[in-house]
Amino acid sequence: LLESDVLQNDFDIQIILNNERGRRSISDNNINTTTVFFMPHCPQLLYHNVLVTNWTNLDRISIIGNSLSGYCDRIIGGVSSSIELLASQQHMNEEPLQYSSSDMSESGFENAFNDLSWTTI
């Protein structure tokens, strides 16, 4: 797998080989590192699992994925009930990731990444 070789060797990125269902604990990692969770289009339960598993280390994670504040808005509206998402919302820094609409419209995936964000807590 050429992609994984490049990520591991050139960028020192660890590839997870088994599906941990969002329960990757970063507690054993170097205290001076940040772990990036790449999670576009993941269900809310996976975000919940990441937050619960790393609750004491939230300041050391970043998430590239769906808008967590969007999930919080839907929770408040009664669609779901993730206390962890709501509790972490006051500490979130979420930046929407921009893309060229002309590039997306040519590909036919205009809405595929419509709420993609970089979130730190």
Coordinates of N, CA and C in Angstrom, one line a residue:
L1 N 0.8 -1.2 0.0 CA 0.0 0.0 0.0 C 0.9 1.2 0.0
L2 N 1.0 1.8 -1.1 CA 1.9 3.0 -1.3 C 1.5 4.2 -0.4
E3 N 0.1 4.4 -0.4 CA -0.3 5.6 0.4 C 0.0 5.5 1.8
S4 N -0.1 4.3 2.4 CA 0.2 4.1 3.8 C 1.7 4.3 4.1
D5 N 2.5 3.8 3.1 CA 4.0 3.9 3.3 C 4.3 5.4 3.3
V6 N 3.8 6.2 2.4 CA 4.1 7.6 2.4 C 3.6 8.3 3.6
L7 N 2.4 8.0 4.1 CA 1.9 8.6 5.3 C 2.7 8.3 6.5
Q8 N 3.1 7.0 6.6 CA 3.9 6.6 7.8 C 5.4 7.1 7.7
N9 N 6.0 6.9 6.6 CA 7.4 7.2 6.5 C 7.7 8.7 6.3
D10 N 6.9 9.4 5.5 CA 7.2 10.8 5.2 C 6.5 11.8 6.1
F11 N 5.4 11.4 6.7 CA 4.7 12.3 7.6 C 4.5 11.8 9.0
D12 N 5.1 10.7 9.3 CA 5.0 10.1 10.7 C 3.6 10.0 11.2
I13 N 2.7 9.5 10.3 CA 1.3 9.3 10.6 C 1.0 7.8 10.8
Q14 N 0.4 7.5 12.0 CA 0.1 6.1 12.3 C -1.2 5.7 11.7
I15 N -1.2 4.6 10.9 CA -2.4 4.1 10.3 C -3.1 3.1 11.2
I16 N -4.4 3.2 11.5 CA -5.1 2.3 12.4 C -5.5 1.1 11.5
L17 N -5.1 -0.1 11.8 CA -5.5 -1.2 11.0 C -6.8 -1.9 11.3
N18 N -7.3 -1.8 12.5 CA -8.5 -2.4 12.9 C -9.6 -1.3 13.2
N19 N -10.8 -1.6 12.9 CA -11.9 -0.7 13.2 C -12.1 -0.6 14.7
E20 N -11.8 0.5 15.3 CA -12.0 0.7 16.7 C -13.3 1.4 17.0
R21 N -14.1 1.7 16.0 CA -15.4 2.3 16.2 C -15.3 3.6 17.0
G22 N -14.2 4.4 16.7 CA -14.1 5.7 17.3 C -13.6 5.6 18.7
R23 N -13.1 4.5 19.2 CA -12.7 4.4 20.6 C -11.1 4.4 20.7
R24 N -10.5 5.1 19.8 CA -9.0 5.2 19.8 C -8.6 6.2 21.0
S25 N -7.9 5.6 22.0 CA -7.5 6.4 23.1 C -6.1 7.0 22.8
I26 N -6.0 8.3 23.1 CA -4.7 8.9 22.9 C -3.9 9.1 24.1
S27 N -4.4 8.5 25.2 CA -3.8 8.7 26.5 C -2.3 8.2 26.6
D28 N -2.0 7.3 25.8 CA -0.6 6.7 25.8 C 0.3 7.5 24.9
N29 N -0.2 8.4 24.1 CA 0.6 9.2 23.1 C 1.5 10.2 23.8
N30 N 2.5 10.6 23.1 CA 3.3 11.7 23.7 C 2.5 12.9 24.0
I31 N 2.7 13.4 25.2 CA 1.8 14.5 25.7 C 2.0 15.8 24.9
N32 N 3.0 15.9 24.1 CA 3.2 17.1 23.3 C 2.7 17.0 21.9
T33 N 1.9 16.0 21.6 CA 1.4 15.8 20.3 C -0.1 16.0 20.2
T34 N -0.6 16.2 19.1 CA -2.0 16.3 18.8 C -2.4 15.2 17.9
T35 N -3.5 14.5 18.2 CA -4.0 13.4 17.3 C -5.1 14.0 16.4
V36 N -5.0 13.8 15.1 CA -6.1 14.2 14.2 C -6.9 13.0 13.8
F37 N -8.2 13.2 14.0 CA -9.2 12.2 13.6 C -9.8 12.7 12.3
F38 N -9.6 11.9 11.2 CA -10.1 12.2 9.9 C -11.4 11.5 9.8
M39 N -12.6 12.2 9.9 CA -13.9 11.5 10.0 C -15.0 12.1 9.2
P40 N -14.7 12.4 7.9 CA -15.8 13.0 7.1 C -16.9 12.0 6.9
H41 N -18.2 12.4 7.0 CA -19.4 11.6 6.8 C -19.5 10.5 7.8
C42 N -19.0 10.6 9.0 CA -19.2 9.6 10.0 C -20.4 9.9 10.8
P43 N -21.1 8.8 11.3 CA -22.3 9.0 12.1 C -21.9 9.7 13.4
Q44 N -22.9 10.3 14.0 CA -22.8 11.0 15.3 C -22.2 10.0 16.4
L45 N -22.5 8.8 16.4 CA -22.0 7.8 17.4 C -20.5 7.7 17.4
L46 N -19.9 7.8 16.2 CA -18.4 7.8 16.2 C -17.8 9.0 16.8
Y47 N -18.4 10.2 16.6 CA -17.9 11.4 17.3 C -18.1 11.3 18.8
H48 N -19.2 10.8 19.2 CA -19.5 10.5 20.6 C -18.4 9.6 21.2
N49 N -18.1 8.5 20.5 CA -17.1 7.6 21.0 C -15.7 8.2 21.1
V50 N -15.3 9.0 20.2 CA -14.0 9.7 20.2 C -14.0 10.6 21.4
L51 N -15.1 11.4 21.6 CA -15.1 12.3 22.8 C -15.1 11.6 24.1
V52 N -15.9 10.6 24.3 CA -16.0 9.9 25.5 C -14.7 9.2 25.8
T53 N -14.1 8.5 24.8 CA -12.8 7.8 25.0 C -11.7 8.7 25.4
N54 N -11.7 10.0 24.9 CA -10.6 10.9 25.2 C -11.0 12.1 26.0
W55 N -12.1 11.9 26.8 CA -12.6 13.0 27.6 C -11.6 13.8 28.3
T56 N -10.6 13.2 28.9 CA -9.6 13.9 29.7 C -8.5 14.5 28.9
N57 N -8.5 14.2 27.6 CA -7.4 14.7 26.7 C -8.0 15.5 25.5
L58 N -9.2 16.1 25.6 CA -9.8 16.7 24.5 C -8.9 17.9 23.9
D59 N -8.1 18.4 24.8 CA -7.2 19.5 24.3 C -6.1 19.0 23.4
R60 N -6.0 17.7 23.2 CA -5.0 17.1 22.4 C -5.5 16.4 21.2
I61 N -6.8 16.7 20.8 CA -7.3 16.1 19.6 C -7.9 17.2 18.7
S62 N -7.8 16.9 17.4 CA -8.5 17.7 16.4 C -9.3 16.7 15.5
I63 N -10.4 17.2 15.0 CA -11.3 16.4 14.2 C -11.5 17.1 12.8
I64 N -11.2 16.4 11.8 CA -11.6 16.9 10.4 C -12.8 16.0 10.1
G65 N -14.0 16.6 10.1 CA -15.2 15.9 9.9 C -16.4 16.8 9.8
N66 N -17.6 16.1 10.1 CA -18.8 16.9 10.0 C -18.8 18.0 11.1
S67 N -19.6 19.0 10.9 CA -19.7 20.1 11.9 C -20.3 19.6 13.2
L68 N -19.5 19.6 14.2 CA -20.0 19.2 15.5 C -21.0 20.2 16.1
S69 N -20.8 21.5 15.8 CA -21.8 22.4 16.2 C -23.2 22.2 15.5
G70 N -23.1 21.7 14.3 CA -24.4 21.3 13.6 C -25.0 20.1 14.3
Y71 N -24.3 19.2 14.8 CA -24.8 18.1 15.5 C -25.5 18.6 16.8
C72 N -24.8 19.5 17.5 CA -25.3 20.1 18.7 C -26.6 20.8 18.5
D73 N -26.7 21.5 17.4 CA -28.0 22.2 17.0 C -29.1 21.2 16.9
R74 N -28.8 20.0 16.3 CA -29.8 19.0 16.1 C -30.2 18.3 17.4
I75 N -29.2 18.2 18.3 CA -29.5 17.6 19.6 C -30.4 18.5 20.4
I76 N -30.2 19.8 20.4 CA -31.0 20.8 21.1 C -32.4 20.7 20.5
G77 N -32.5 20.4 19.2 CA -33.8 20.3 18.5 C -34.5 19.0 18.8
G78 N -33.9 18.1 19.6 CA -34.5 16.9 20.0 C -34.2 15.7 19.1
V79 N -33.3 15.8 18.1 CA -33.1 14.7 17.2 C -32.2 13.6 17.9
S80 N -31.3 14.0 18.8 CA -30.4 13.1 19.4 C -30.1 13.5 20.8
S81 N -29.3 12.7 21.5 CA -29.0 13.0 22.9 C -27.5 12.6 23.2
S82 N -26.6 13.4 22.8 CA -25.2 13.1 23.2 C -24.8 14.2 24.1
I83 N -24.8 13.9 25.4 CA -24.4 14.9 26.4 C -23.0 15.3 26.2
E84 N -22.1 14.4 25.7 CA -20.7 14.8 25.5 C -20.5 15.9 24.5
L85 N -21.3 15.8 23.4 CA -21.2 16.8 22.3 C -21.7 18.1 22.9
L86 N -22.7 18.1 23.6 CA -23.2 19.4 24.2 C -22.3 20.0 25.2
A87 N -21.7 19.1 26.1 CA -20.8 19.6 27.1 C -19.5 20.1 26.5
S88 N -19.0 19.6 25.4 CA -17.8 20.0 24.8 C -18.0 21.3 23.9
Q89 N -19.3 21.6 23.6 CA -19.5 22.6 22.7 C -19.0 24.0 23.1
Q90 N -19.0 24.3 24.4 CA -18.6 25.6 24.9 C -17.1 25.7 24.7
H91 N -16.3 24.6 24.5 CA -14.9 24.7 24.4 C -14.4 24.5 22.9
M92 N -15.4 24.3 22.0 CA -15.0 24.0 20.6 C -14.6 25.2 19.9
N93 N -13.6 25.0 19.0 CA -13.2 26.0 18.0 C -13.4 25.3 16.7
E94 N -14.4 25.7 15.9 CA -14.7 25.0 14.7 C -14.5 25.9 13.5
E95 N -13.8 25.5 12.5 CA -13.5 26.3 11.3 C -14.1 25.5 10.1
P96 N -15.1 26.0 9.4 CA -15.5 25.3 8.2 C -14.4 25.3 7.2
L97 N -14.3 24.1 6.5 CA -13.3 24.0 5.5 C -13.9 24.4 4.1
Q98 N -13.3 25.3 3.5 CA -13.9 25.8 2.2 C -13.4 25.0 1.1
Y99 N -14.2 24.9 0.1 CA -13.8 24.3 -1.2 C -14.4 25.1 -2.3
S100 N -13.8 24.9 -3.5 CA -14.3 25.6 -4.7 C -15.6 25.0 -5.2
S101 N -16.6 25.8 -5.2 CA -17.9 25.3 -5.7 C -17.9 24.9 -7.1
S102 N -17.1 25.6 -7.9 CA -17.0 25.2 -9.3 C -16.3 23.9 -9.5
D103 N -15.3 23.6 -8.7 CA -14.7 22.2 -8.7 C -15.6 21.2 -8.3
M104 N -16.4 21.4 -7.3 CA -17.4 20.4 -6.8 C -18.5 20.2 -7.8
S105 N -19.0 21.3 -8.4 CA -20.2 21.1 -9.3 C -19.8 20.3 -10.5
E106 N -18.5 20.4 -11.0 CA -18.1 19.7 -12.1 C -18.0 18.2 -11.8
S107 N -17.7 17.8 -10.5 CA -17.6 16.4 -10.1 C -19.0 15.8 -9.8
G108 N -20.0 16.6 -9.6 CA -21.3 16.1 -9.2 C -21.4 15.9 -7.7
F109 N -20.5 16.3 -6.9 CA -20.5 16.0 -5.5 C -20.7 17.4 -4.7
E110 N -21.6 18.2 -5.1 CA -21.7 19.5 -4.5 C -21.9 19.5 -3.0
N111 N -22.7 18.6 -2.6 CA -23.1 18.5 -1.2 C -22.3 17.5 -0.3
A112 N -21.4 16.8 -0.9 CA -20.6 15.8 -0.2 C -19.9 16.3 1.0
F113 N -19.3 17.5 0.9 CA -18.6 18.0 2.0 C -19.1 19.4 2.5
N114 N -20.4 19.5 2.4 CA -21.1 20.7 2.7 C -20.9 21.2 4.2
D115 N -20.6 20.4 5.1 CA -20.4 20.8 6.5 C -19.1 20.3 7.1
L116 N -18.1 20.1 6.2 CA -16.8 19.6 6.6 C -16.1 20.7 7.4
S117 N -15.6 20.4 8.6 CA -15.0 21.4 9.5 C -13.7 20.8 10.1
W118 N -12.9 21.7 10.6 CA -11.7 21.4 11.4 C -12.1 21.8 12.8
T119 N -12.1 20.9 13.7 CA -12.6 21.2 15.1 C -11.5 20.9 16.1
T120 N -11.2 21.8 17.0 CA -10.4 21.6 18.1 C -11.2 21.9 19.4
I121 N -10.8 21.2 20.4 CA -11.6 21.4 21.7 C -10.6 21.7 22.8

